[in-house]
Coordinates of C-alpha atoms in Angstrom, one line a residue:
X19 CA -117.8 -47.0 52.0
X20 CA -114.3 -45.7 51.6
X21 CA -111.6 -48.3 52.0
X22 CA -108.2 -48.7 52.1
X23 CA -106.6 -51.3 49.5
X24 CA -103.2 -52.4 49.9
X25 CA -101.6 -53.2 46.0
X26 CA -98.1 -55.3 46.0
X27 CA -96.6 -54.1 42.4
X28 CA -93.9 -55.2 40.3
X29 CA -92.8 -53.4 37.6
X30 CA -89.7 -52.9 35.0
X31 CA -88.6 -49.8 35.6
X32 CA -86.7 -49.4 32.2
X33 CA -89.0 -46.9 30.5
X34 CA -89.7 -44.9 33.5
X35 CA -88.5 -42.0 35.5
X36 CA -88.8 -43.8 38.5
X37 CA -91.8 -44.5 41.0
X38 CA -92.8 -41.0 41.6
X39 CA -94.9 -38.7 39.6
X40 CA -92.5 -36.4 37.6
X41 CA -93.0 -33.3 36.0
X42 CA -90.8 -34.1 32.8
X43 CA -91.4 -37.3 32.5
X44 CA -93.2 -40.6 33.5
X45 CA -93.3 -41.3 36.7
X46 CA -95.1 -45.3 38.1
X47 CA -96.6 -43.8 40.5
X48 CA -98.7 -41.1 37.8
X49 CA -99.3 -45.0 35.4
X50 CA -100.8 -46.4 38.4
X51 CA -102.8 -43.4 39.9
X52 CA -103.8 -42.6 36.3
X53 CA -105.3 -46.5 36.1
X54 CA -106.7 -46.6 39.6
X55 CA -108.9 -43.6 38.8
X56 CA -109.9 -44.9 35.5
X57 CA -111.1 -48.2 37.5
X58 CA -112.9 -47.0 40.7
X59 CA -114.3 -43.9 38.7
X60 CA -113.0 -41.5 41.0
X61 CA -109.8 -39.9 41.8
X62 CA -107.3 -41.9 43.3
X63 CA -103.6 -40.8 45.1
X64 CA -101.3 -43.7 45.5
X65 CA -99.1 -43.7 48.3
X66 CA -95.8 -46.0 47.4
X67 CA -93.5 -48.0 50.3
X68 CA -90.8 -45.5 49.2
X69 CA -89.2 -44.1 45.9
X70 CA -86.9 -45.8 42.9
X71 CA -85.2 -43.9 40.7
X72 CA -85.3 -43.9 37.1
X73 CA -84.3 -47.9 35.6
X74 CA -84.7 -48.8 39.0
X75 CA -86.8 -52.2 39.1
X76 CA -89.5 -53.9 41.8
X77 CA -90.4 -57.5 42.1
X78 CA -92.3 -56.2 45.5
X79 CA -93.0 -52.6 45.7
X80 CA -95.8 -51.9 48.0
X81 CA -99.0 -49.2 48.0
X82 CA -101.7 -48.4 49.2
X83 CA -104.6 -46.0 48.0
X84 CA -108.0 -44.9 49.5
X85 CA -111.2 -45.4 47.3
X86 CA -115.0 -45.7 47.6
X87 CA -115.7 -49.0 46.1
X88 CA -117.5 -52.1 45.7
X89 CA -115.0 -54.1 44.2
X90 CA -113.8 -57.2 45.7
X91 CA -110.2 -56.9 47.1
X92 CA -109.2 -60.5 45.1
X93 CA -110.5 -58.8 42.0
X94 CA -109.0 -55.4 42.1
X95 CA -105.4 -56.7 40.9
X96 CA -107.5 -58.1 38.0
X97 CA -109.0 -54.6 37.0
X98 CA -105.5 -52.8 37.5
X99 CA -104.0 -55.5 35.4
X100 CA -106.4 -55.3 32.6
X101 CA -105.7 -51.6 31.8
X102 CA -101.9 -51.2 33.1
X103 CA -99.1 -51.3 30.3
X104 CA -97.1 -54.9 30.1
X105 CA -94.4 -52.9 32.0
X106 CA -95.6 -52.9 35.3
X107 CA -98.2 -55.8 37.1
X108 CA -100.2 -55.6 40.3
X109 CA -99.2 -59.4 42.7
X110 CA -102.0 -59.3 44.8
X111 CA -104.5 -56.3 46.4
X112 CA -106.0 -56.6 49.8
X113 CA -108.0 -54.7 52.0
X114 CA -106.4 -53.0 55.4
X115 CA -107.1 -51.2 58.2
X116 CA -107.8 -46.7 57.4
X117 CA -104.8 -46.0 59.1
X118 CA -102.3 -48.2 57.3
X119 CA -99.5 -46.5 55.5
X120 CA -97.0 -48.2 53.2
X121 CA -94.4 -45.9 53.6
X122 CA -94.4 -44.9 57.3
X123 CA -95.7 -48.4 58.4
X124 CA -92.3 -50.2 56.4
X125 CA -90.4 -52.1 59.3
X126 CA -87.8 -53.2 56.1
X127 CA -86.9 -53.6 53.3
X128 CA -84.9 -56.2 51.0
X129 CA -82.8 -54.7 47.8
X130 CA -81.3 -56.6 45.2
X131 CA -78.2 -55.6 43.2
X132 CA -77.4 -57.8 39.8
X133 CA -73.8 -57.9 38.5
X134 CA -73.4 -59.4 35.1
X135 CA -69.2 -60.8 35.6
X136 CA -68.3 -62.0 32.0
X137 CA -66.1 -60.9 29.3
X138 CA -69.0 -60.2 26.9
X139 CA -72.2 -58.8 27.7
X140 CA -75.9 -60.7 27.6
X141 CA -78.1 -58.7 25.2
X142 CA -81.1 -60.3 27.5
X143 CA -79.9 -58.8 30.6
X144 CA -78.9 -55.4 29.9
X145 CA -81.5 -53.9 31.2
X146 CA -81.4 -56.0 34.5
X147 CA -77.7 -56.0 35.8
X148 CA -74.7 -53.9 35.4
X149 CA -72.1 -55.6 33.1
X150 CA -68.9 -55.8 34.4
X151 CA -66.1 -57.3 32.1
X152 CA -63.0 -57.6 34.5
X153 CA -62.3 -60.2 37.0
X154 CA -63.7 -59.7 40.4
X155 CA -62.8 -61.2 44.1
X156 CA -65.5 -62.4 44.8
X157 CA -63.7 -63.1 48.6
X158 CA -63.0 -59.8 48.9
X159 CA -66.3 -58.4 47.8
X160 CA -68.2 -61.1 50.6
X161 CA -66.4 -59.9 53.5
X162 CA -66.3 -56.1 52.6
X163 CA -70.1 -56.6 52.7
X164 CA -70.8 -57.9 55.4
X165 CA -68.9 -54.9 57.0
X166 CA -72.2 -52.7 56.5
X167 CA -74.6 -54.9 58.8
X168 CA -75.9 -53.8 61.7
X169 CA -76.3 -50.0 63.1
X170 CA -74.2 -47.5 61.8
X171 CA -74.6 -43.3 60.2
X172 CA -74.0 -44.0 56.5
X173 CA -73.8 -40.7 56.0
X174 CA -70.5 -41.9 53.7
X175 CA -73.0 -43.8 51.5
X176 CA -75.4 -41.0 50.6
X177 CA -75.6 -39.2 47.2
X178 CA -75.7 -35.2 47.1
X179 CA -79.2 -33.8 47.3
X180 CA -80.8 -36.5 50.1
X181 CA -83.6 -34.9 52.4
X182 CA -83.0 -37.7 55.4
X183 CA -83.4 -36.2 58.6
X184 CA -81.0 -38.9 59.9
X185 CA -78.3 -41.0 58.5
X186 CA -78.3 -43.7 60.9
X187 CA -79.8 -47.1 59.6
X188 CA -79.2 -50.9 60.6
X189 CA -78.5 -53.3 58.0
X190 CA -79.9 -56.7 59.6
X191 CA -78.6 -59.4 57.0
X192 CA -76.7 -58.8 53.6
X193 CA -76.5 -61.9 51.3
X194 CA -73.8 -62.7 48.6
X195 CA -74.6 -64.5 45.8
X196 CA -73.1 -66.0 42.3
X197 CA -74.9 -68.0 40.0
X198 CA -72.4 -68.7 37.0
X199 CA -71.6 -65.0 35.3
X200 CA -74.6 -64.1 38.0
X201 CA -73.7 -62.0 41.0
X202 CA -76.7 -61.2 43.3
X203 CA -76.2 -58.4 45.9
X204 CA -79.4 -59.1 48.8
X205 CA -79.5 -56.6 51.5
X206 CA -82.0 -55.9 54.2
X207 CA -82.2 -52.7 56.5
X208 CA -84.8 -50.7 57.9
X209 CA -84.5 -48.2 55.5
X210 CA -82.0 -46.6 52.9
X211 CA -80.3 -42.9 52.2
X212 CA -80.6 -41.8 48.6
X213 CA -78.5 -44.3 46.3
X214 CA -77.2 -46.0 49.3
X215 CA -77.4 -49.3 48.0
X216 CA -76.3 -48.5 44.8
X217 CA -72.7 -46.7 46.2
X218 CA -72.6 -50.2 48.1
X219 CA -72.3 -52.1 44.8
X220 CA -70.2 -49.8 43.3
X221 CA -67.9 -50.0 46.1
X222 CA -68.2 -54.0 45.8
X223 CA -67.6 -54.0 42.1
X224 CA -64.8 -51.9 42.8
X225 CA -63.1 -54.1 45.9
X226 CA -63.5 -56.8 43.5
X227 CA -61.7 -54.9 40.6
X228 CA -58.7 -53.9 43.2
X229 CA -59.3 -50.5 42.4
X230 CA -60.7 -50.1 46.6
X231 CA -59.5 -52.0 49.7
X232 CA -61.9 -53.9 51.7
X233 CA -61.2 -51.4 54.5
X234 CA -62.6 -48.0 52.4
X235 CA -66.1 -50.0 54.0
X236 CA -64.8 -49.2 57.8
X237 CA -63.3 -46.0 57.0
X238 CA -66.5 -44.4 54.9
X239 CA -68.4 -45.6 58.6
X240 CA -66.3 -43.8 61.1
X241 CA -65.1 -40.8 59.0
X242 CA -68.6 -40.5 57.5
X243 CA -66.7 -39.5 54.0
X244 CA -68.4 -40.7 50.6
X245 CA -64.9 -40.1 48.8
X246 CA -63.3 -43.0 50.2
X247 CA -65.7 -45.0 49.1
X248 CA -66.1 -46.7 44.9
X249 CA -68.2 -46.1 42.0
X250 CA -72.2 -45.4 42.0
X251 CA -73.2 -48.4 40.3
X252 CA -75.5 -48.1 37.3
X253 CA -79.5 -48.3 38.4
X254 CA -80.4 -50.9 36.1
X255 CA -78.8 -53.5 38.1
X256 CA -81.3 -52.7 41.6
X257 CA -84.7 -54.4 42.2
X258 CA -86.5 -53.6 45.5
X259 CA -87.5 -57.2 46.4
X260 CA -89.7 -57.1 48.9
X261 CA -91.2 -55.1 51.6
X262 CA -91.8 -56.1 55.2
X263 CA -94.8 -54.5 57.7
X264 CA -95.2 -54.5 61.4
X265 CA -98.8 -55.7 62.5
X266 CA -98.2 -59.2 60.8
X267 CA -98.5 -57.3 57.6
X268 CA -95.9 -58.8 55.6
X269 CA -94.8 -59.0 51.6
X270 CA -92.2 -60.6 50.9
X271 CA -91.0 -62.2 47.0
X272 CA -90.4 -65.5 46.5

């Protein structure tokens, strides 16, 4: 009987070309299809809650794939696990209804960006934050983030080459956070245009720097302009955290 398993993933997205399959290079998506197959002895497509680019990290990416299979759902995250590289683990796998999809069936998402603020770099975190020597305002950077929740076009915050058929999103909560040299950048929308989230750090890290006012954030929203805005920050910094599903379906990272 084919069934439709839902696979929470996390992964470190350092050695990869991001989640999807890639032509000149390696995509997670391709790992994980590749291991799937191997497992249920059949060919297996992966669908993914939605794309991260290359460095790009996931403490909760979400998929789902169709297979005919006996397996137990508790004891498919073992299989994956026991022939997927140290790189990339599957949380949990579940059964769910045929019609489920991760990616249309998203009702949000939560991002994470990591900003290492010291004068010399951690050799443990390189690969997980974007190091950032100078002194930040850390005031300034709060308020000019909480300027993006809610619904507006971010059209402004979108990198050259998106496909989006719209630019409008809503932003329901962002989250500022500093833990020592530590600065955690939470944000949760209903979805997000290509390197949004990143060209909101940047912007951040630059408000903080003084390089950008705190107003660029109001202007970018009504003139829809990306060159008022900062810096693309780096992609090493940006985990997708968690993903959240209508139908009581919900993943979330703790």
């Amino acid at each position: 009987m084919v069934r439709n398993i839902k696979i929470t993933v996390a992964y470190d997205g350092t050695s990869y070309n991001g989640w999807q399959t890639q032509t000149n290079g390696t995509g997670i998506q391709q790992v994980m299809e590749e291991a799937a197959s191997k497992i249920m002895k059949q060919k297996v497509e992966i669908t993914g809650s939605g794309r991260t680019d290359s460095g790009v990290h996931a403490l909760g990416q979400v998929a789902n794939f169709r297979a005919d299979t006996r397996i137990p759902q508790e004891k498919i995250k073992i299989a994956l696990n026991a022939v997927l590289p140290d790189d990339i683990s599957v949380l949990d796998s579940e059964d769910v209804p045929l019609e489920f999809n991760s990616r249309f069936d998203a009702h949000d998402k939560t991002y994470m960006y990591q900003i290492y603020n010291s004068r010399i770099g951690d050799p443990f975190l390189r690969n997980y934050s974007c190091f950032v020597p100078s002194n930040l305002d850390t005031e300034k950077m709060e308020r000019a983030f909480r300027l993006v929740e809610g619904e507006h076009d971010f059209y402004g915050f979108m990198a050259a080459g998106s496909q989006a058929k719209t630019t409008v999103r809503t932003v329901y909560e962002t989250r500022f956070e500093r833990h020592g040299n530590l600065i955690k950048l939470f944000i949760t929308g209903n979805g997000f245009l290509y390197n949004m989230v990143r060209i909101i750090a940047g912007t951040l890290i630059d408000i903080g720097k003084g390089t950008k006012e705190v107003s660029c954030i109001e202007k970018a929203l009504e003139e829809r302009e990306r060159s008022v805005l900062g810096q693309t920050a780096e992609p090493q910094g940006l985990f997708l955290v968690s993903v959240n599903y209508k139908k009581g379906l919900t993943i979330n990272y703790k």
